[in-house]
């Protein structure tokens, strides 16, 4: 099918055209779409901003590749009358090879389905991007096949009609043996990469050092800001963020409407006072000395640190705000700074929510301290992270509670008997789905290797919107009761 498509190629150098299936194609140097782009963007951003430059280049190239992949896939599908999602995907790897992107090898653990379970694991054995880096004699600390990832995921997105993104987990430009990719829906990509890396430790994949594409986020934000100044003001209002800019050429300062609302509760109606004087006027007396000292230093050095402090509005209302680090955004040809910008965010709601959460957690801990058994609370995240666990767990499994909480040394699932893990997972899932408590009896493995029988009663914690936020429960050691029951049965 793909051979038929590309068999219609006609070249007319006199007219500067390459035509395939009635459409014009162009030849572009591989290096100009890979290694040279990174080098150019680094020069444009300047020294000290290499990280920003790489992020900008990577996201821009991914988005371009993604858009090209979708467009090419749509044209191919329509012209060749391919409708089945698997057939659409299957044509992609051959199409990549014919069009010069790369050939593709898809691995059997892939699961190309039109839902959140989508998974594609594949190699680009002859990636034009890694080849360009090799020819330039450069190596990279990060994967470089950004457009390959974008183009492939764009093609598959068009094939399956759902958002998809690809991340390169191994790259020849980084010294790996191949250029390997994992593709999944955007909200699942990080967990899919972590699962793949965990299942194949011999590959040495380091998920934390991978550059997951910011899936068109930069373009969506930039477009929203370009559409209208009203849209920009609305974004600031929703985020409770006010901005300011200081023109160092004429020493003028401008502030957004939202910044005045943060400071005064309203926008000045008649004229605007000096911003520096206005901020000094509303700083909380207990915070004034530290804030003014930091502001003076920032004004002299044009640098500073983010700072959180309180303000008192004219109506007496106390608000918590956070000022960002000032940043120079425009320079003169001689390198002199011309424009300084910064932002102030009202974080009162967050501060109050954090305090309420701390109060709630303290009440929770006080309440459960006297409950017999292991009391716990865990979050509804990828790893079901334990937020709290009572010290009774040490008596049951021989490990301290601290081993299971937060960024844990071990997950609680690791001490559940291997034969009972599925039972526990299914029981919890049924209870959560029905919004009802779940009750399970199962085995735990003590640190010394002995088996402990436990009875667990728990329930899902749901938000006001009905979304699962976590689990609360109690686990009671019933080993002695279980052994006593077995003894009675044996005696009979």
Tab-separated table of C-alpha atoms in Angstrom:
chain	number	residue	atom	x	y	z
A	1	UNK	CA	0.000	0.000	0.000
A	2	UNK	CA	2.744	2.457	0.954
A	3	UNK	CA	4.843	1.403	-2.045
A	4	UNK	CA	1.895	2.227	-4.286
A	5	UNK	CA	1.597	5.643	-2.655
A	6	UNK	CA	5.271	6.522	-3.109
A	7	UNK	CA	5.454	4.837	-6.520
A	8	UNK	CA	3.857	7.943	-8.026
A	9	UNK	CA	6.952	10.084	-7.291
A	10	UNK	CA	8.028	12.546	-9.961
A	11	UNK	CA	11.057	14.854	-9.747
A	12	UNK	CA	11.340	18.042	-11.796
A	13	UNK	CA	14.599	19.796	-10.782
A	14	UNK	CA	14.029	22.547	-13.346
A	15	UNK	CA	10.878	23.526	-11.485
A	16	UNK	CA	12.347	22.674	-8.084
A	17	UNK	CA	9.623	20.124	-7.352
A	18	UNK	CA	9.350	16.628	-5.921
A	19	UNK	CA	5.817	15.311	-6.336
A	20	UNK	CA	4.272	12.224	-4.709
A	21	UNK	CA	0.677	11.224	-5.339
A	22	UNK	CA	-0.006	14.681	-6.761
A	23	UNK	CA	1.392	16.586	-3.782
A	24	UNK	CA	4.634	18.547	-3.553
A	25	UNK	CA	7.359	17.412	-1.115
A	26	UNK	CA	10.547	19.166	0.011
A	27	UNK	CA	14.013	17.959	1.029
A	28	UNK	CA	15.435	19.433	4.250
A	29	UNK	CA	18.855	18.707	5.747
A	30	UNK	CA	18.514	16.426	8.759
A	31	UNK	CA	20.952	18.436	10.883
A	32	UNK	CA	18.924	21.612	10.345
A	33	UNK	CA	15.997	19.909	12.104
A	34	UNK	CA	18.022	18.466	14.968
A	35	UNK	CA	21.507	19.224	16.319
A	36	UNK	CA	21.807	22.597	14.588
A	37	UNK	CA	18.453	23.783	15.979
A	38	UNK	CA	19.623	23.159	19.540
A	39	UNK	CA	22.879	24.996	18.846
A	40	UNK	CA	21.081	27.980	17.284
A	41	UNK	CA	18.577	28.309	20.129
A	42	UNK	CA	21.356	28.110	22.728
A	43	UNK	CA	23.116	31.010	21.007
A	44	UNK	CA	19.896	33.043	20.865
A	45	UNK	CA	19.125	32.517	24.557
A	46	UNK	CA	22.670	33.343	25.593
A	47	UNK	CA	25.058	32.082	28.253
A	48	UNK	CA	23.564	30.881	31.501
A	49	UNK	CA	20.186	30.005	29.963
A	50	UNK	CA	21.104	26.670	28.410
A	51	UNK	CA	18.346	24.838	30.273
A	52	UNK	CA	15.674	27.257	29.019
A	53	UNK	CA	17.071	27.048	25.502
A	54	UNK	CA	16.966	23.257	25.436
A	55	UNK	CA	13.415	23.188	26.803
A	56	UNK	CA	12.235	25.726	24.217
A	57	UNK	CA	13.925	23.906	21.322
A	58	UNK	CA	12.707	20.503	22.475
A	59	UNK	CA	9.080	21.538	22.942
A	60	UNK	CA	8.952	23.548	19.706
A	61	UNK	CA	10.476	20.721	17.648
A	62	UNK	CA	8.208	18.125	19.242
A	63	UNK	CA	5.118	20.208	18.510
A	64	UNK	CA	6.202	20.761	14.897
A	65	UNK	CA	6.919	17.062	14.394
A	66	UNK	CA	3.593	16.156	16.013
A	67	UNK	CA	1.670	18.499	13.711
A	68	UNK	CA	3.499	17.175	10.635
A	69	UNK	CA	2.785	13.578	11.658
A	70	UNK	CA	-0.933	14.238	12.052
A	71	UNK	CA	-1.117	16.092	8.753
A	72	UNK	CA	0.773	13.412	6.787
A	73	UNK	CA	-1.290	10.637	8.382
A	74	UNK	CA	-4.573	12.326	7.530
A	75	UNK	CA	-3.538	12.859	3.911
A	76	UNK	CA	-2.343	9.263	3.543
A	77	UNK	CA	-5.428	7.748	5.185
A	78	UNK	CA	-7.797	9.747	2.982
A	79	UNK	CA	-5.952	9.172	-0.289
A	80	UNK	CA	-5.465	5.434	0.296
A	81	UNK	CA	-8.930	4.922	1.886
A	82	UNK	CA	-7.499	3.342	5.050
A	83	UNK	CA	-10.062	3.364	7.889
A	84	UNK	CA	-9.100	0.674	10.419
A	85	UNK	CA	-6.965	2.134	13.282
A	86	UNK	CA	-4.512	-0.767	13.255
A	87	UNK	CA	-4.097	-0.535	9.476
A	88	UNK	CA	-3.598	3.217	9.793
A	89	UNK	CA	-0.904	2.685	12.413
A	90	UNK	CA	0.713	-0.173	10.479
A	91	UNK	CA	1.169	2.014	7.414
A	92	UNK	CA	3.026	4.552	9.553
A	93	UNK	CA	6.369	2.750	10.082
A	94	UNK	CA	6.722	2.076	6.347
A	95	UNK	CA	5.689	5.645	5.533
A	96	UNK	CA	8.375	6.938	7.932
A	97	UNK	CA	11.001	4.972	6.021
A	98	UNK	CA	9.836	6.129	2.572
A	99	UNK	CA	9.686	9.794	3.651
A	100	UNK	CA	13.155	9.747	5.255
A	101	UNK	CA	12.191	10.119	8.928
A	102	UNK	CA	13.356	6.620	9.891
A	103	UNK	CA	12.341	3.002	9.741
A	104	UNK	CA	10.477	1.717	12.784
A	105	UNK	CA	10.545	-1.537	14.739
A	106	UNK	CA	7.481	-2.100	16.966
A	107	UNK	CA	7.830	-4.436	19.950
A	108	UNK	CA	5.283	-7.116	20.898
A	109	UNK	CA	4.551	-5.676	24.360
A	110	UNK	CA	2.771	-2.813	22.580
A	111	UNK	CA	-0.970	-2.472	23.100
A	112	UNK	CA	-2.425	-0.267	20.327
A	113	UNK	CA	-6.010	0.276	21.502
A	114	UNK	CA	-8.213	3.357	21.256
A	115	UNK	CA	-8.396	4.085	24.999
A	116	UNK	CA	-6.183	5.004	27.971
A	117	UNK	CA	-4.527	1.563	27.775
A	118	UNK	CA	-2.721	2.519	24.557
A	119	UNK	CA	0.971	1.606	24.616
A	120	UNK	CA	3.519	1.532	21.818
A	121	UNK	CA	7.160	0.534	22.361
A	122	UNK	CA	9.325	0.953	19.274
A	123	UNK	CA	12.801	1.717	17.926
A	124	UNK	CA	14.005	4.101	15.224
A	125	UNK	CA	17.115	2.111	14.184
A	126	UNK	CA	18.255	4.832	11.763
A	127	UNK	CA	16.992	8.012	13.414
A	128	UNK	CA	18.016	11.037	11.336
A	129	UNK	CA	18.332	13.108	14.528
A	130	UNK	CA	20.782	10.846	16.353
A	131	UNK	CA	22.716	10.456	13.079
A	132	UNK	CA	22.993	14.244	12.804
A	133	UNK	CA	24.433	14.501	16.327
A	134	UNK	CA	26.888	11.687	15.585
A	135	UNK	CA	28.040	13.312	12.317
A	136	UNK	CA	28.570	16.598	14.163
A	137	UNK	CA	30.752	14.742	16.679
A	138	UNK	CA	28.549	15.819	19.588
A	139	UNK	CA	27.094	13.826	22.459
A	140	UNK	CA	24.053	14.718	24.547
A	141	UNK	CA	23.065	14.097	28.165
A	142	UNK	CA	19.432	13.853	27.085
A	143	UNK	CA	17.605	12.008	24.273
A	144	UNK	CA	17.683	14.040	21.040
A	145	UNK	CA	15.153	12.357	18.713
A	146	UNK	CA	12.475	14.920	19.459
A	147	UNK	CA	10.895	15.296	16.023
A	148	UNK	CA	10.833	11.518	15.567
A	149	UNK	CA	8.875	11.293	18.832
A	150	UNK	CA	6.548	14.098	17.745
A	151	UNK	CA	5.975	12.778	14.224
A	152	UNK	CA	5.345	9.201	15.384
A	153	UNK	CA	2.880	10.222	18.098
A	154	UNK	CA	1.163	12.652	15.711
A	155	UNK	CA	0.688	9.873	13.154
A	156	UNK	CA	-0.700	7.494	15.796
A	157	UNK	CA	-2.924	10.188	17.294
A	158	UNK	CA	-4.514	10.720	13.891
A	159	UNK	CA	-4.821	6.934	13.438
A	160	UNK	CA	-6.589	6.283	16.750
A	161	UNK	CA	-8.428	9.558	17.277
A	162	UNK	CA	-7.038	10.181	20.781
A	163	UNK	CA	-4.223	12.358	22.189
A	164	UNK	CA	-0.861	10.544	22.267
A	165	UNK	CA	2.677	11.545	23.162
A	166	UNK	CA	5.995	9.708	22.833
A	167	UNK	CA	9.092	9.878	25.037
A	168	UNK	CA	12.521	8.591	23.987
A	169	UNK	CA	13.892	6.318	26.726
A	170	UNK	CA	17.125	5.256	24.994
A	171	UNK	CA	19.114	7.302	22.478
A	172	UNK	CA	22.264	6.563	20.459
A	173	UNK	CA	23.334	10.220	20.727
A	174	UNK	CA	23.532	9.684	24.494
A	175	UNK	CA	25.602	6.542	24.145
A	176	UNK	CA	22.760	4.006	24.332
A	177	UNK	CA	22.606	1.017	22.008
A	178	UNK	CA	19.464	2.174	20.190
A	179	UNK	CA	16.833	4.911	19.903
A	180	UNK	CA	13.806	3.507	21.738
A	181	UNK	CA	10.494	5.200	22.437
A	182	UNK	CA	7.443	4.664	24.633
A	183	UNK	CA	4.138	6.146	23.443
A	184	UNK	CA	0.991	6.559	25.540
A	185	UNK	CA	-1.785	9.090	26.295
A	186	UNK	CA	-0.321	12.323	27.795
A	187	UNK	CA	-1.726	11.665	31.266
A	188	UNK	CA	-0.246	8.139	31.308
A	189	UNK	CA	3.137	8.655	29.654
A	190	UNK	CA	5.207	9.118	32.820
A	191	UNK	CA	3.766	6.029	34.516
A	192	UNK	CA	4.191	3.973	31.321
A	193	UNK	CA	7.845	4.992	31.061
A	194	UNK	CA	8.401	4.161	34.730
A	195	UNK	CA	6.715	0.754	34.325
A	196	UNK	CA	8.777	-0.058	31.249
A	197	UNK	CA	12.019	0.999	32.952
A	198	UNK	CA	11.161	-1.013	36.071
A	199	UNK	CA	10.418	-4.148	34.065
A	200	UNK	CA	13.751	-3.936	32.209
A	201	UNK	CA	16.421	-2.834	34.678
A	202	UNK	CA	19.144	-4.196	32.393
A	203	UNK	CA	18.494	-1.328	29.963
A	204	UNK	CA	19.549	1.266	32.531
A	205	UNK	CA	16.655	3.632	31.719
A	206	UNK	CA	16.528	6.635	34.083
A	207	UNK	CA	12.934	7.967	33.987
A	208	UNK	CA	13.778	11.000	36.131
A	209	UNK	CA	16.287	12.246	33.542
A	210	UNK	CA	14.002	11.904	30.537
A	211	UNK	CA	12.520	14.966	28.855
A	212	UNK	CA	8.781	14.290	28.641
A	213	UNK	CA	7.359	16.658	25.959
A	214	UNK	CA	5.169	19.456	27.293
A	215	UNK	CA	2.551	18.395	24.713
A	216	UNK	CA	1.688	21.676	22.988
A	217	UNK	CA	1.331	23.523	26.343
A	218	UNK	CA	3.666	26.343	25.360
A	219	UNK	CA	1.818	26.988	22.105
A	220	UNK	CA	-1.614	26.939	23.742
A	221	UNK	CA	-0.476	29.419	26.391
A	222	UNK	CA	1.229	31.717	23.894
A	223	UNK	CA	-1.817	31.684	21.628
A	224	UNK	CA	-4.131	32.539	24.529
A	225	UNK	CA	-1.945	35.484	25.494
A	226	UNK	CA	-1.746	36.726	21.897
A	227	UNK	CA	-5.476	36.617	21.323
A	228	UNK	CA	-6.228	39.669	23.414
A	229	UNK	CA	-5.032	41.767	26.310
A	230	UNK	CA	-8.358	41.002	27.941
A	231	UNK	CA	-7.451	37.322	27.871
A	232	UNK	CA	-4.146	38.084	29.593
A	233	UNK	CA	-5.877	40.095	32.304
A	234	UNK	CA	-8.354	37.241	32.792
A	235	UNK	CA	-5.513	34.738	33.246
A	236	UNK	CA	-3.943	36.986	35.902
A	237	UNK	CA	-7.271	37.403	37.655
A	238	UNK	CA	-7.977	33.661	37.759
A	239	UNK	CA	-4.496	32.909	39.088
A	240	UNK	CA	-4.485	35.905	41.477
A	241	UNK	CA	-1.174	36.989	39.932
A	242	UNK	CA	-0.277	40.615	39.313
A	243	UNK	CA	2.703	41.619	37.181
A	244	UNK	CA	4.979	44.647	37.001
A	245	UNK	CA	7.722	45.847	34.687
A	246	UNK	CA	10.422	48.423	35.297
A	247	UNK	CA	11.808	50.248	32.260
A	248	UNK	CA	15.377	51.054	33.278
A	249	UNK	CA	15.872	53.479	30.376
A	250	UNK	CA	13.352	56.054	31.604
A	251	UNK	CA	12.899	54.644	35.157
A	252	UNK	CA	9.152	54.094	34.740
A	253	UNK	CA	7.225	51.278	36.376
A	254	UNK	CA	3.972	49.753	35.098
A	255	UNK	CA	1.702	47.408	37.050
A	256	UNK	CA	-1.217	45.271	35.903
A	257	UNK	CA	-4.765	45.827	37.164
A	258	UNK	CA	-4.593	42.545	39.071
A	259	UNK	CA	-1.545	43.702	41.042
A	260	UNK	CA	-3.462	46.773	42.243
A	261	UNK	CA	-6.408	44.543	43.211
A	262	UNK	CA	-4.045	42.317	45.208
A	263	UNK	CA	-2.569	45.287	47.073
A	264	UNK	CA	-5.699	47.396	47.601
A	265	UNK	CA	-8.671	45.121	46.959
A	266	UNK	CA	-9.669	47.300	43.999
A	267	UNK	CA	-8.170	49.044	40.965
A	268	UNK	CA	-7.334	52.751	41.497
A	269	UNK	CA	-9.991	54.815	39.757
A	270	UNK	CA	-8.258	58.168	39.451
A	271	UNK	CA	-4.571	57.979	38.619
A	272	UNK	CA	-2.148	55.436	39.991
A	273	UNK	CA	0.252	56.075	42.858
A	274	UNK	CA	3.927	55.182	42.719
A	275	UNK	CA	4.072	51.377	42.853
A	276	UNK	CA	7.076	51.170	45.201
A	277	UNK	CA	5.443	53.602	47.627
A	278	UNK	CA	2.128	51.725	47.358
A	279	UNK	CA	3.734	48.392	48.224
A	280	UNK	CA	5.694	49.935	51.107
A	281	UNK	CA	2.451	51.436	52.417
A	282	UNK	CA	0.628	48.085	52.680
A	283	UNK	CA	3.408	45.797	54.001
A	284	UNK	CA	2.514	44.260	57.360
A	285	UNK	CA	4.465	46.052	60.128
A	286	UNK	CA	6.047	42.796	61.314
A	287	UNK	CA	7.343	42.040	57.789
A	288	UNK	CA	8.311	45.563	56.739
A	289	UNK	CA	12.010	45.562	57.666
A	290	UNK	CA	12.839	42.269	55.897
A	291	UNK	CA	10.849	43.116	52.764
A	292	UNK	CA	12.277	46.624	52.330
A	293	UNK	CA	15.807	45.337	52.857
A	294	UNK	CA	15.305	42.665	50.176
A	295	UNK	CA	13.708	45.202	47.797
A	296	UNK	CA	16.633	47.630	48.246
A	297	UNK	CA	19.126	44.860	47.469
A	298	UNK	CA	17.131	43.749	44.408
A	299	UNK	CA	17.003	47.323	43.113
A	300	UNK	CA	20.777	47.657	43.357
A	301	UNK	CA	21.736	44.265	41.915
A	302	UNK	CA	18.693	43.592	39.695
A	303	UNK	CA	18.546	40.122	41.250
A	304	UNK	CA	16.765	38.645	44.215
A	305	UNK	CA	14.922	35.683	45.671
A	306	UNK	CA	11.202	34.811	45.804
A	307	UNK	CA	9.743	36.209	49.019
A	308	UNK	CA	6.532	35.554	50.955
A	309	UNK	CA	5.120	38.220	53.262
A	310	UNK	CA	1.877	39.776	54.518
A	311	UNK	CA	0.135	42.950	53.455
A	312	UNK	CA	-2.623	44.935	55.171
A	313	UNK	CA	-5.154	46.414	52.776
A	314	UNK	CA	-6.774	49.809	53.505
A	315	UNK	CA	-9.875	48.009	54.807
A	316	UNK	CA	-7.725	46.198	57.412
A	317	UNK	CA	-7.801	42.813	55.662
A	318	UNK	CA	-4.547	40.852	56.016
A	319	UNK	CA	-3.434	38.953	52.903
A	320	UNK	CA	-0.472	36.649	52.238
A	321	UNK	CA	1.448	37.361	49.017
A	322	UNK	CA	4.461	35.909	47.250
A	323	UNK	CA	6.780	38.058	45.138
A	324	UNK	CA	8.757	36.274	42.424
A	325	UNK	CA	12.427	36.726	41.708
A	326	UNK	CA	12.877	39.794	39.444
A	327	UNK	CA	14.124	38.958	35.969
A	328	UNK	CA	15.829	41.023	33.270
A	329	UNK	CA	13.945	40.473	30.017
A	330	UNK	CA	15.597	42.903	27.606
A	331	UNK	CA	19.189	44.011	27.117
A	332	UNK	CA	20.898	46.776	25.151
A	333	UNK	CA	23.462	45.825	22.469
A	334	UNK	CA	26.248	46.542	24.983
A	335	UNK	CA	24.697	44.086	27.443
A	336	UNK	CA	23.184	46.692	29.761
A	337	UNK	CA	19.773	45.626	31.188
A	338	UNK	CA	16.811	47.589	29.838
A	339	UNK	CA	13.682	45.929	31.241
A	340	UNK	CA	13.063	44.202	34.572
A	341	UNK	CA	9.882	42.224	35.259
A	342	UNK	CA	8.327	40.444	38.217
A	343	UNK	CA	5.058	39.217	39.651
A	344	UNK	CA	3.155	39.152	42.925
A	345	UNK	CA	0.656	36.409	43.702
A	346	UNK	CA	-2.035	36.410	46.368
A	347	UNK	CA	-1.553	33.064	48.149
A	348	UNK	CA	-3.898	33.702	51.071
A	349	UNK	CA	-6.230	30.848	50.107
A	350	UNK	CA	-3.302	28.425	49.821
A	351	UNK	CA	-1.862	29.505	53.186
A	352	UNK	CA	-5.233	29.124	54.886
A	353	UNK	CA	-5.832	25.779	53.195
A	354	UNK	CA	-2.412	24.516	54.286
A	355	UNK	CA	-3.096	25.580	57.865
A	356	UNK	CA	-6.506	23.932	57.777
A	357	UNK	CA	-4.885	20.770	56.422
A	358	UNK	CA	-2.264	20.796	59.193
A	359	UNK	CA	-5.020	21.248	61.778
A	360	UNK	CA	-7.027	18.438	60.200
A	361	UNK	CA	-4.036	16.096	60.105
A	362	UNK	CA	-3.287	16.793	63.751
A	363	UNK	CA	-6.889	16.065	64.733
A	364	UNK	CA	-6.778	12.885	62.648
A	365	UNK	CA	-3.559	11.699	64.308
A	366	UNK	CA	-4.929	12.472	67.764
A	367	UNK	CA	-8.107	10.584	66.979
A	368	UNK	CA	-6.459	7.414	65.680
A	369	UNK	CA	-3.688	7.125	68.266
A	370	UNK	CA	-5.935	5.088	70.579
A	371	UNK	CA	-7.532	2.913	67.884
A	372	UNK	CA	-6.322	-0.707	68.175
A	373	UNK	CA	-4.596	-1.878	65.005
A	374	UNK	CA	-2.835	-0.091	62.176
A	375	UNK	CA	-4.574	3.158	61.210
A	376	UNK	CA	-3.642	4.607	57.832
A	377	UNK	CA	-4.451	7.240	55.276
A	378	UNK	CA	-3.128	7.130	51.708
A	379	UNK	CA	-3.420	9.434	48.712
A	380	UNK	CA	-4.996	8.526	45.388
A	381	UNK	CA	-1.866	8.949	43.299
A	382	UNK	CA	0.068	6.638	41.019
A	383	UNK	CA	1.743	4.820	43.911
A	384	UNK	CA	-1.048	5.114	46.546
A	385	UNK	CA	1.410	7.049	48.723
A	386	UNK	CA	0.892	6.649	52.463
A	387	UNK	CA	0.248	10.020	54.139
A	388	UNK	CA	-0.148	8.574	57.625
A	389	UNK	CA	0.349	5.188	59.291
A	390	UNK	CA	0.255	4.449	63.019
A	391	UNK	CA	3.233	2.919	64.821
A	392	UNK	CA	1.313	-0.326	65.420
A	393	UNK	CA	2.569	-1.448	62.000
A	394	UNK	CA	5.960	-2.189	63.589
A	395	UNK	CA	4.374	-4.852	65.824
A	396	UNK	CA	2.605	-6.497	62.891
A	397	UNK	CA	5.265	-6.524	60.145
A	398	UNK	CA	8.456	-5.560	61.956
A	399	UNK	CA	9.071	-2.284	60.057
A	400	UNK	CA	8.598	1.245	61.449
A	401	UNK	CA	5.760	3.400	60.102
A	402	UNK	CA	8.297	5.845	58.649
A	403	UNK	CA	9.348	3.171	56.141
A	404	UNK	CA	5.927	3.385	54.467
A	405	UNK	CA	5.116	7.111	54.585
A	406	UNK	CA	5.691	9.614	51.749
A	407	UNK	CA	8.662	8.852	49.530
A	408	UNK	CA	8.812	5.475	51.206
A	409	UNK	CA	11.602	2.974	51.648
A	410	UNK	CA	9.016	0.317	50.782
A	411	UNK	CA	5.385	0.281	49.700
A	412	UNK	CA	2.818	-1.380	51.946
A	413	UNK	CA	1.912	-3.662	49.038
A	414	UNK	CA	5.394	-5.163	49.300
A	415	UNK	CA	4.573	-6.736	52.695
A	416	UNK	CA	1.272	-8.237	51.524
A	417	UNK	CA	1.611	-11.965	50.871
A	418	UNK	CA	2.175	-12.524	47.158
A	419	UNK	CA	-0.794	-14.886	46.866
A	420	UNK	CA	-3.154	-12.313	48.445
A	421	UNK	CA	-2.215	-9.152	46.535
A	422	UNK	CA	-4.782	-9.641	43.795
A	423	UNK	CA	-7.522	-10.311	46.373
A	424	UNK	CA	-6.684	-7.095	48.215
A	425	UNK	CA	-6.549	-4.990	45.044
A	426	UNK	CA	-9.873	-6.337	43.744
A	427	UNK	CA	-11.646	-5.888	47.105
A	428	UNK	CA	-10.463	-2.288	47.415
A	429	UNK	CA	-11.445	-1.545	43.806
A	430	UNK	CA	-14.978	-2.957	44.290
A	431	UNK	CA	-15.524	-0.931	47.461
A	432	UNK	CA	-14.243	2.288	45.935
A	433	UNK	CA	-16.311	1.835	42.769
A	434	UNK	CA	-19.482	1.292	44.825
A	435	UNK	CA	-18.606	4.097	47.294
A	436	UNK	CA	-18.919	1.534	50.099
A	437	UNK	CA	-16.510	0.320	52.815
A	438	UNK	CA	-14.371	-2.693	51.934
A	439	UNK	CA	-13.526	-5.533	54.342
A	440	UNK	CA	-10.748	-8.046	53.650
A	441	UNK	CA	-8.895	-10.764	55.522
A	442	UNK	CA	-5.431	-11.534	54.150
A	443	UNK	CA	-1.809	-12.278	55.075
A	444	UNK	CA	1.170	-10.002	55.700
A	445	UNK	CA	4.803	-11.106	55.695
A	446	UNK	CA	6.756	-10.046	58.806
A	447	UNK	CA	10.348	-8.849	58.492
A	448	UNK	CA	11.473	-12.124	60.093
A	449	UNK	CA	9.620	-14.149	57.436
A	450	UNK	CA	6.688	-15.213	59.594
A	451	UNK	CA	3.102	-14.853	58.356
A	452	UNK	CA	0.560	-12.602	60.112
A	453	UNK	CA	-3.165	-12.704	59.354
A	454	UNK	CA	-4.918	-9.329	59.353
A	455	UNK	CA	-8.432	-7.978	58.929
A	456	UNK	CA	-8.741	-4.653	57.128
A	457	UNK	CA	-11.708	-2.308	56.984
A	458	UNK	CA	-11.358	0.812	54.853
A	459	UNK	CA	-13.183	3.204	52.622
A	460	UNK	CA	-12.547	5.679	49.858
A	461	UNK	CA	-12.262	9.392	50.577
A	462	UNK	CA	-14.050	11.463	47.928
A	463	UNK	CA	-13.994	15.140	47.005
A	464	UNK	CA	-17.126	17.300	46.799
A	465	UNK	CA	-17.118	16.579	43.066
A	466	UNK	CA	-17.212	12.835	43.737
A	467	UNK	CA	-13.618	12.181	42.692
A	468	UNK	CA	-11.531	9.664	44.636
A	469	UNK	CA	-8.935	11.481	46.785
A	470	UNK	CA	-7.540	8.594	48.840
A	471	UNK	CA	-8.261	5.810	51.319
A	472	UNK	CA	-8.731	5.670	55.115
A	473	UNK	CA	-8.749	2.451	57.072
A	474	UNK	CA	-7.744	0.251	59.988
A	475	UNK	CA	-5.843	-3.061	59.839
A	476	UNK	CA	-6.156	-5.405	62.841
A	477	UNK	CA	-3.844	-8.359	63.542
A	478	UNK	CA	-6.080	-11.475	63.800
A	479	UNK	CA	-3.328	-14.096	63.691
A	480	UNK	CA	-4.146	-15.523	67.130
A	481	UNK	CA	-7.876	-15.765	66.404
A	482	UNK	CA	-7.151	-17.391	63.054
A	483	UNK	CA	-4.799	-19.938	64.607
A	484	UNK	CA	-7.331	-20.685	67.343
A	485	UNK	CA	-10.064	-21.318	64.754
A	486	UNK	CA	-7.764	-23.632	62.799
A	487	UNK	CA	-6.920	-25.516	65.990
A	488	UNK	CA	-10.634	-26.104	66.687
A	489	UNK	CA	-11.154	-27.376	63.141
A	490	UNK	CA	-8.201	-29.765	63.459
A	491	UNK	CA	-9.476	-31.046	66.821
A	492	UNK	CA	-12.820	-31.905	65.270
